[in-house]
mmCIF file of C-alpha atoms and ligand atoms in Angstrom:
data_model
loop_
_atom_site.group_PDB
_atom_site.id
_atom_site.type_symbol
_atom_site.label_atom_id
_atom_site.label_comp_id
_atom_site.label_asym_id
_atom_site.label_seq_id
_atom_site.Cartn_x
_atom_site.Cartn_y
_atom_site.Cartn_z
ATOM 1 C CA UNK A 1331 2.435 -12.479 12.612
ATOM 2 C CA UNK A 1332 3.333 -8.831 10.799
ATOM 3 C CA UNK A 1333 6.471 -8.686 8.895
ATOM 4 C CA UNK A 1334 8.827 -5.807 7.665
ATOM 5 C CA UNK A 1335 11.075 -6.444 4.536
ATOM 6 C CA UNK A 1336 13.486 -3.730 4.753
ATOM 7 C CA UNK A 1337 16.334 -2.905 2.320
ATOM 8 C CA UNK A 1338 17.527 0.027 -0.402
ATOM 9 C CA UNK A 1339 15.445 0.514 -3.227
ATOM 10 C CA UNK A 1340 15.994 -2.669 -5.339
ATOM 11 C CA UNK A 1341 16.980 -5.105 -2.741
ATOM 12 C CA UNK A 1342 14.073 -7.678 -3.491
ATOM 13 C CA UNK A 1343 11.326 -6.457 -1.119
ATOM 14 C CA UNK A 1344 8.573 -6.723 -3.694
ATOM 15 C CA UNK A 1345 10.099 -10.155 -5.447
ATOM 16 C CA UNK A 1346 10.530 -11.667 -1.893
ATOM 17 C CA UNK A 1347 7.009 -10.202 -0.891
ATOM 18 C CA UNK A 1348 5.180 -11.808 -4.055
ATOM 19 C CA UNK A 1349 6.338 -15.405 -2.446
ATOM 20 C CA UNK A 1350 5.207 -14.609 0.545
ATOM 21 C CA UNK A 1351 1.957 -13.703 -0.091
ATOM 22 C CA UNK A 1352 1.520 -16.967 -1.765
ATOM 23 C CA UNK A 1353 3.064 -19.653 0.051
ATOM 24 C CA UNK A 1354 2.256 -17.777 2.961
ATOM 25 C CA UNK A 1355 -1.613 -16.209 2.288
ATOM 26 C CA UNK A 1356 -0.394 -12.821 3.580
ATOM 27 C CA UNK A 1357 -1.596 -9.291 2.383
ATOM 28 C CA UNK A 1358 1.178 -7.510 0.732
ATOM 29 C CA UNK A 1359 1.209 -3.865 1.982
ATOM 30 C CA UNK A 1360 3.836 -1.324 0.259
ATOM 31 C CA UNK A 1361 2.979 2.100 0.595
ATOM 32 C CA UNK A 1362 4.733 2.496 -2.927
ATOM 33 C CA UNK A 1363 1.821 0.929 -4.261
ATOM 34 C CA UNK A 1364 -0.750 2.752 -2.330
ATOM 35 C CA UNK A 1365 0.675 6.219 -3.201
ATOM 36 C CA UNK A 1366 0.723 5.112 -6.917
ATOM 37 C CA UNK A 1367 -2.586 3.990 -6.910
ATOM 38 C CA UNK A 1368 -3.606 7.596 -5.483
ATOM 39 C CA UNK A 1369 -1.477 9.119 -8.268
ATOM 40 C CA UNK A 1370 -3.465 6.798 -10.850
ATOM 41 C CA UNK A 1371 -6.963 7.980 -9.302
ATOM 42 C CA UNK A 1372 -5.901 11.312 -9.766
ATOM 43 C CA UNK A 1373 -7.451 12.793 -6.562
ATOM 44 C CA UNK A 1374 -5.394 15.939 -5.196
ATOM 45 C CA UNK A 1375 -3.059 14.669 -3.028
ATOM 46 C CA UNK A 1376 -2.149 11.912 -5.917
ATOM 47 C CA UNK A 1377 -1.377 15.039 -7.999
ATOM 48 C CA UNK A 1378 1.165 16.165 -5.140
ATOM 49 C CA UNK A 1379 2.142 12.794 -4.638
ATOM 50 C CA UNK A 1380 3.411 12.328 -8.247
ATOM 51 C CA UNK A 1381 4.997 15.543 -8.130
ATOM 52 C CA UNK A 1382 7.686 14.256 -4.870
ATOM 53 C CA UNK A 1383 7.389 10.821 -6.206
ATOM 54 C CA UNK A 1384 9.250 11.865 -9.629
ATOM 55 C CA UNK A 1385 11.889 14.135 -7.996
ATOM 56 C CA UNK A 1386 12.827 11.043 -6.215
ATOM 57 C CA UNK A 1387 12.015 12.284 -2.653
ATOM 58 C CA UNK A 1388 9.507 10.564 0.032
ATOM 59 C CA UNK A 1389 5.596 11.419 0.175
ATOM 60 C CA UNK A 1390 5.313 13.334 3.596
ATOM 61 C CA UNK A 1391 4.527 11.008 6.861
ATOM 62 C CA UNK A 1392 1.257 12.816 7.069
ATOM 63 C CA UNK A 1393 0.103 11.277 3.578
ATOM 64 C CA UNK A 1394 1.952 7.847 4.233
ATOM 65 C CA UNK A 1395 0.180 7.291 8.103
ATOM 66 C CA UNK A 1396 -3.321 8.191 6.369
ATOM 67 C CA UNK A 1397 -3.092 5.853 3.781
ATOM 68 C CA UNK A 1398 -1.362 2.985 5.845
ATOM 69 C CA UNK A 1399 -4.301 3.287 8.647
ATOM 70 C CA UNK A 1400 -6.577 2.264 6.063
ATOM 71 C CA UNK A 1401 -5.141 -0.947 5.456
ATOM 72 C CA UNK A 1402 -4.446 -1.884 9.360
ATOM 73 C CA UNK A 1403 -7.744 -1.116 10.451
ATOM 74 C CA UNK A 1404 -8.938 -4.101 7.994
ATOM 75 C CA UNK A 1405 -9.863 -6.775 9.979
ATOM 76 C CA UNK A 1406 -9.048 -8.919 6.823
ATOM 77 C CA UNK A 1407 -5.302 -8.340 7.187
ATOM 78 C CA UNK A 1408 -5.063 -9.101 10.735
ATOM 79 C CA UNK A 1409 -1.894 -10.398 11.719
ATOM 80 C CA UNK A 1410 -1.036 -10.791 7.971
ATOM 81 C CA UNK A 1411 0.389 -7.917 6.450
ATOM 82 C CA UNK A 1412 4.043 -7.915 5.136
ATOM 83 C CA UNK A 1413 5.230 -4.297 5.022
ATOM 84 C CA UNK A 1414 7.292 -3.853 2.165
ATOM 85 C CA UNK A 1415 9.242 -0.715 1.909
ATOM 86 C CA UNK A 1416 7.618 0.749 4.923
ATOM 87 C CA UNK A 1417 8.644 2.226 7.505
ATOM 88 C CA UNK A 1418 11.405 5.109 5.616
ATOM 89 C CA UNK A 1419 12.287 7.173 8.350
ATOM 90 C CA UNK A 1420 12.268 6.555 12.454
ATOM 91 C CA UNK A 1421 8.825 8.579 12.393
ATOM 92 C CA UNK A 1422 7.271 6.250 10.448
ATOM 93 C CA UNK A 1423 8.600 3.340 12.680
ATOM 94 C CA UNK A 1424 7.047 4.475 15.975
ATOM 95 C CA UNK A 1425 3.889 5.633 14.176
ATOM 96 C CA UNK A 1426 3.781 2.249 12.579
ATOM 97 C CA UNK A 1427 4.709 0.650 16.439
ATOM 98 C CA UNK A 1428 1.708 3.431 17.607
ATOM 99 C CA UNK A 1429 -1.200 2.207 15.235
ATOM 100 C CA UNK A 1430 -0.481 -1.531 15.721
ATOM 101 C CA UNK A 1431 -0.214 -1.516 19.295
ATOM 102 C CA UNK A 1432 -3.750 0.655 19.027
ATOM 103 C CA UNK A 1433 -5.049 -2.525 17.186
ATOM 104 C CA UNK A 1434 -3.813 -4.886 19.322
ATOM 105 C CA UNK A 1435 -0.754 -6.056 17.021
ATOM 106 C CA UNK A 1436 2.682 -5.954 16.639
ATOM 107 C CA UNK A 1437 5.678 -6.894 14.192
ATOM 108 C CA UNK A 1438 6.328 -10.389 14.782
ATOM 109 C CA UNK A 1439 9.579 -10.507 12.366
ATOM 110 C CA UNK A 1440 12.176 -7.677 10.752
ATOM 111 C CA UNK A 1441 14.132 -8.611 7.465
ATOM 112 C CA UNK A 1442 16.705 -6.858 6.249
ATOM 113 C CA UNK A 1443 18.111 -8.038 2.664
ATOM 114 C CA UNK A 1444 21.411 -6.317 2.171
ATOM 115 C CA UNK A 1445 22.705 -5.351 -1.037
ATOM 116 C CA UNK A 1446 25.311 -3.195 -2.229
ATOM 117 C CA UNK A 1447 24.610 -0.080 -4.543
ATOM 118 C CA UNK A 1448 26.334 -1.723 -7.929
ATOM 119 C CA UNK A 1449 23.972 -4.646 -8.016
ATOM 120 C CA UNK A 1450 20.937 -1.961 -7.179
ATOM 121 C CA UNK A 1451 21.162 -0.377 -10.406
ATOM 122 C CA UNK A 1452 20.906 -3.259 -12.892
ATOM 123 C CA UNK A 1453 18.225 -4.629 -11.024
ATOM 124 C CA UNK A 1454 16.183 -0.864 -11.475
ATOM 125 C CA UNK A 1455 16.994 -0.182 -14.888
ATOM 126 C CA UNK A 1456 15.209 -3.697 -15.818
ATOM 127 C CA UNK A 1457 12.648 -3.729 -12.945
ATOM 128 C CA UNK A 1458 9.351 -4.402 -14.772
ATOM 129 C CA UNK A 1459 5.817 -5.265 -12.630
ATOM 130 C CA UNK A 1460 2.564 -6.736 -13.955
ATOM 131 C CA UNK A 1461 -0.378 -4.306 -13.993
ATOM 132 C CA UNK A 1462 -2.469 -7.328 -13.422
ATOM 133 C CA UNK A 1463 -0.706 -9.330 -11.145
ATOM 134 C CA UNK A 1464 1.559 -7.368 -9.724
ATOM 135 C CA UNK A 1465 4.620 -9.899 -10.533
ATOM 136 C CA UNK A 1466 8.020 -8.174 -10.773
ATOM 137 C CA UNK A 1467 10.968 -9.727 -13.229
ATOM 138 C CA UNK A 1468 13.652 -8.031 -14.629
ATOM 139 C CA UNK A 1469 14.835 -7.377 -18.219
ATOM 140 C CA UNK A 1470 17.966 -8.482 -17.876
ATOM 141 C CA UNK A 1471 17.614 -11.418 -16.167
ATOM 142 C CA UNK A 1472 14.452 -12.492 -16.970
ATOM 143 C CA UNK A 1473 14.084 -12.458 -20.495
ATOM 144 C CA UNK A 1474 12.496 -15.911 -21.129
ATOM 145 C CA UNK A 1475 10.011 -15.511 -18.038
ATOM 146 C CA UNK A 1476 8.317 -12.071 -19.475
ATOM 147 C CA UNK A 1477 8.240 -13.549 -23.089
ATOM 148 C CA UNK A 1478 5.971 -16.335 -21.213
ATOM 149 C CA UNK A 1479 4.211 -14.344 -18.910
ATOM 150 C CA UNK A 1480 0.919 -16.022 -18.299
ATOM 151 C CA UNK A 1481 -0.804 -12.376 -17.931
ATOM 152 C CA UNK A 1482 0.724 -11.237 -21.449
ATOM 153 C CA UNK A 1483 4.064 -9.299 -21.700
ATOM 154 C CA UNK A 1484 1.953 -6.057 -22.588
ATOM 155 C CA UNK A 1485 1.229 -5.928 -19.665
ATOM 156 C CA UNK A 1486 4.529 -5.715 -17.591
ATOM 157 C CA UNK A 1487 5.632 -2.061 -17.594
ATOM 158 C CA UNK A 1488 8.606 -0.032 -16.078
ATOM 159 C CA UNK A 1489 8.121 2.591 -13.116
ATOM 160 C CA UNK A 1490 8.291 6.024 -14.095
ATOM 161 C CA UNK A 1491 10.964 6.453 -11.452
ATOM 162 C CA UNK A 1492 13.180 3.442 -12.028
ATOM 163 C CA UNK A 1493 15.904 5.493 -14.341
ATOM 164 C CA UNK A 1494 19.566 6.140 -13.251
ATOM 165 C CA UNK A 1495 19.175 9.784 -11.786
ATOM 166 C CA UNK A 1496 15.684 9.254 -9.553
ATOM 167 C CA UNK A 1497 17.474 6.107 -8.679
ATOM 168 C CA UNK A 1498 20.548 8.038 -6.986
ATOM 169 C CA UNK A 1499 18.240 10.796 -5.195
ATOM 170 C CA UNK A 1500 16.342 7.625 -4.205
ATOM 171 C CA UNK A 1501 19.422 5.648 -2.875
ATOM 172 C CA UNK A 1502 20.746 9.137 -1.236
ATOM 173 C CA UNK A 1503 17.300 9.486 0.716
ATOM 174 C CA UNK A 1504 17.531 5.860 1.614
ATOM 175 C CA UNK A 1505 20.570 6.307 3.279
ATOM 176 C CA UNK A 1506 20.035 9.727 4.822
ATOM 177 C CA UNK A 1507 16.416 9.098 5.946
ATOM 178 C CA UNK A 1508 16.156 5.475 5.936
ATOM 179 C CA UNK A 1509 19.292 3.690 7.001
ATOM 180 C CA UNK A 1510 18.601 5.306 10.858
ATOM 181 C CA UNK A 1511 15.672 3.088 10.825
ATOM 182 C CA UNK A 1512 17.775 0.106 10.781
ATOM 183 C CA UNK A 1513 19.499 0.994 13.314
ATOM 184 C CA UNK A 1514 16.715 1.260 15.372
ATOM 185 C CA UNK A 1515 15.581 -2.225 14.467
ATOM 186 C CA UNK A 1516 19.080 -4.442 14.388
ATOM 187 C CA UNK A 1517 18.563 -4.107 18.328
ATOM 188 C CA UNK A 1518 15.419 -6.235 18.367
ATOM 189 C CA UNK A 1519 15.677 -9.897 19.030
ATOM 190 C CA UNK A 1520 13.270 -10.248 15.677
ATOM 191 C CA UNK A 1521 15.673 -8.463 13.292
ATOM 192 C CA UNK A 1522 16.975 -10.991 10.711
ATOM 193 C CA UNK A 1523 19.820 -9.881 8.158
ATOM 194 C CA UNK A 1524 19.702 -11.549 4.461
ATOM 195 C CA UNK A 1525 22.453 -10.769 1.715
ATOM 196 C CA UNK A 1526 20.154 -9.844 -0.619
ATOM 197 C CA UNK A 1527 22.902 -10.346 -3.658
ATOM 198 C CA UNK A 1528 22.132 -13.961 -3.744
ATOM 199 C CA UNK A 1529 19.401 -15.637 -5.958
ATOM 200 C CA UNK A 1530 15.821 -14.945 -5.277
ATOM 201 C CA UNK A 1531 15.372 -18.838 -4.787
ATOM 202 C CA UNK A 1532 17.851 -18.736 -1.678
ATOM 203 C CA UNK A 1533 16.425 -15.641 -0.644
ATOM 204 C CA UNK A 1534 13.049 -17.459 -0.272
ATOM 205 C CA UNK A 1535 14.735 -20.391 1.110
ATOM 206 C CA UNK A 1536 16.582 -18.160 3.750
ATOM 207 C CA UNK A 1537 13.161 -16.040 4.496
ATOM 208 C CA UNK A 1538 10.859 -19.267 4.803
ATOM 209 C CA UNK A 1539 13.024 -20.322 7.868
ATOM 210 C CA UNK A 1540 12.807 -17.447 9.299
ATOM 211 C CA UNK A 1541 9.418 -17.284 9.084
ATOM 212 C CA UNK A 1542 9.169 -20.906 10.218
ATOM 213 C CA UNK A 1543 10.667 -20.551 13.701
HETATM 214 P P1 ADP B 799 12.369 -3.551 -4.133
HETATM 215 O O1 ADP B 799 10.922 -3.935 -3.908
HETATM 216 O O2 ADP B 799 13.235 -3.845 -2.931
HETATM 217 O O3 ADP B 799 12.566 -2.164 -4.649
HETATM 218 P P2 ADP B 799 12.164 -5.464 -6.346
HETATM 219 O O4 ADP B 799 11.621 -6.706 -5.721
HETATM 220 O O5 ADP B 799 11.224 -4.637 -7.161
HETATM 221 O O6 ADP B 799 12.938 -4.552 -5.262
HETATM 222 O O7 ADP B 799 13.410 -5.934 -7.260
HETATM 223 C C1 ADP B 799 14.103 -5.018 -8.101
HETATM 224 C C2 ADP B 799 14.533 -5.711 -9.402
HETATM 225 O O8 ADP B 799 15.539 -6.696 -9.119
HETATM 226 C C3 ADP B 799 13.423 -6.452 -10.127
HETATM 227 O O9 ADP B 799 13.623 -6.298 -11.513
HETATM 228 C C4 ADP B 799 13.598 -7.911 -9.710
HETATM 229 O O10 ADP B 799 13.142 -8.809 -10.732
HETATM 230 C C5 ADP B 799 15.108 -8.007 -9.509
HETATM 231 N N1 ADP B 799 15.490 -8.881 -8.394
HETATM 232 C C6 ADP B 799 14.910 -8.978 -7.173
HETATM 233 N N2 ADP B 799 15.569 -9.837 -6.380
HETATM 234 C C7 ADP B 799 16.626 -10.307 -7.107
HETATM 235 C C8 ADP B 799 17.712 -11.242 -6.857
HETATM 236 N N3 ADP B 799 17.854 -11.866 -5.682
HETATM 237 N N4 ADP B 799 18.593 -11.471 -7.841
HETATM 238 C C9 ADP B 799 18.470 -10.836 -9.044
HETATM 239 N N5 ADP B 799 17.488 -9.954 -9.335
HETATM 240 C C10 ADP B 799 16.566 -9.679 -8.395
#
């Protein structure tokens, strides 16, 4: 079964996807990553990509759908992928309903975690992610866990836009662009809300039932 973690920048998508993948063998798709990787290969639209990316704003759906369609059409991920951070905006969730139901699949479960904007912004400002395997802890509250780091603490880095003023354009587009999405998927019977301030244990606790049924 597909699954969409939805929630504000910062909510616990990627932390929450990381178990899941595990425990779960899935294939973590977040079209964050996928436009960063195109911004680290340098090609042309990775040059235009880091350009929007750093003012905070959304790559256009054009770029997203082309990337995403990659990833779908792998016969790998098939009925595995955990969308995380995708879809943004109500074009991107009836593309994203378009290009499954083209394949044959469809989203089997919604999760939104739901957390406030105060809590968002310590949880940015620390945000660091493994290079290597793509782990995400946070300065603040993970101090002992990055000092131990089986990878190596070099190689946990911040994201060039987790500081305090991308953060606000990003939470403004969220809810101008993003928060209409929800409200297009709290109507389906396989929407599942989370309050994503608790600890990322219960979170996974919480999500692993879900997933269960
Ligand atoms: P998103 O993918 O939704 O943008 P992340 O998973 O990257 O969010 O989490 C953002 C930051 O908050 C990271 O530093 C992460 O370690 C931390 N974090 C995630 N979930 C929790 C939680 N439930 N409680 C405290 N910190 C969290």
């Amino acid at each position: 079964m597909n699954i969409i973690l939805f929630g504000p920048p910062g909510a616990g998508k990627g932390t929450q996807a990381n178990f899941i993948v595990k425990k779960h063998n899935y294939f973590q798709l977040s079209t964050g990553d996928l436009l960063r990787n195109e911004v680290k290969l340098k090609t042309s639209l990775g040059k235009e990509i880091e350009e929007l990316i750093s003012n905070g704003k959304f790559a256009s759906d054009q770029i997203v759908n082309t990337l995403l369609r990659k990833s779908i059409v792998n016969l790998k991920f098939r009925d595995r992928i955990i969308f995380d951070g995708y879809p943004r905006s109500i074009v991107q969730a009836k593309n994203l309903d378009k290009v499954l139901d083209g394949f044959n699949q469809n989203i089997g479960k919604i999760i939104f975690l739901n957390v406030d904007r105060q809590i968002i912004e310590k949880r940015i400002i620390g945000r660091v992610t493994c290079e290597i395997c793509n782990m995400t802890l946070n300065e603040f509250f993970n101090k002992s866990e990055i000092e131990l780091h089986p990878c190596g603490k070099e190689f946990l880095v911040k994201r060039k836009d987790d500081n305090l003023q991308t953060l606000i354009a990003r939470y403004d587009t969220y809810i101008t662009t993003t928060k209409p999405v929800l409200d297009f998927y709290s109507k389906n019977k396989n929407f599942n809300e989370i309050d994503g301030s608790s600890s990322i244990e219960e979170i996974t606790s919480k999500i692993n039932d879900i997933l269960k049924v």
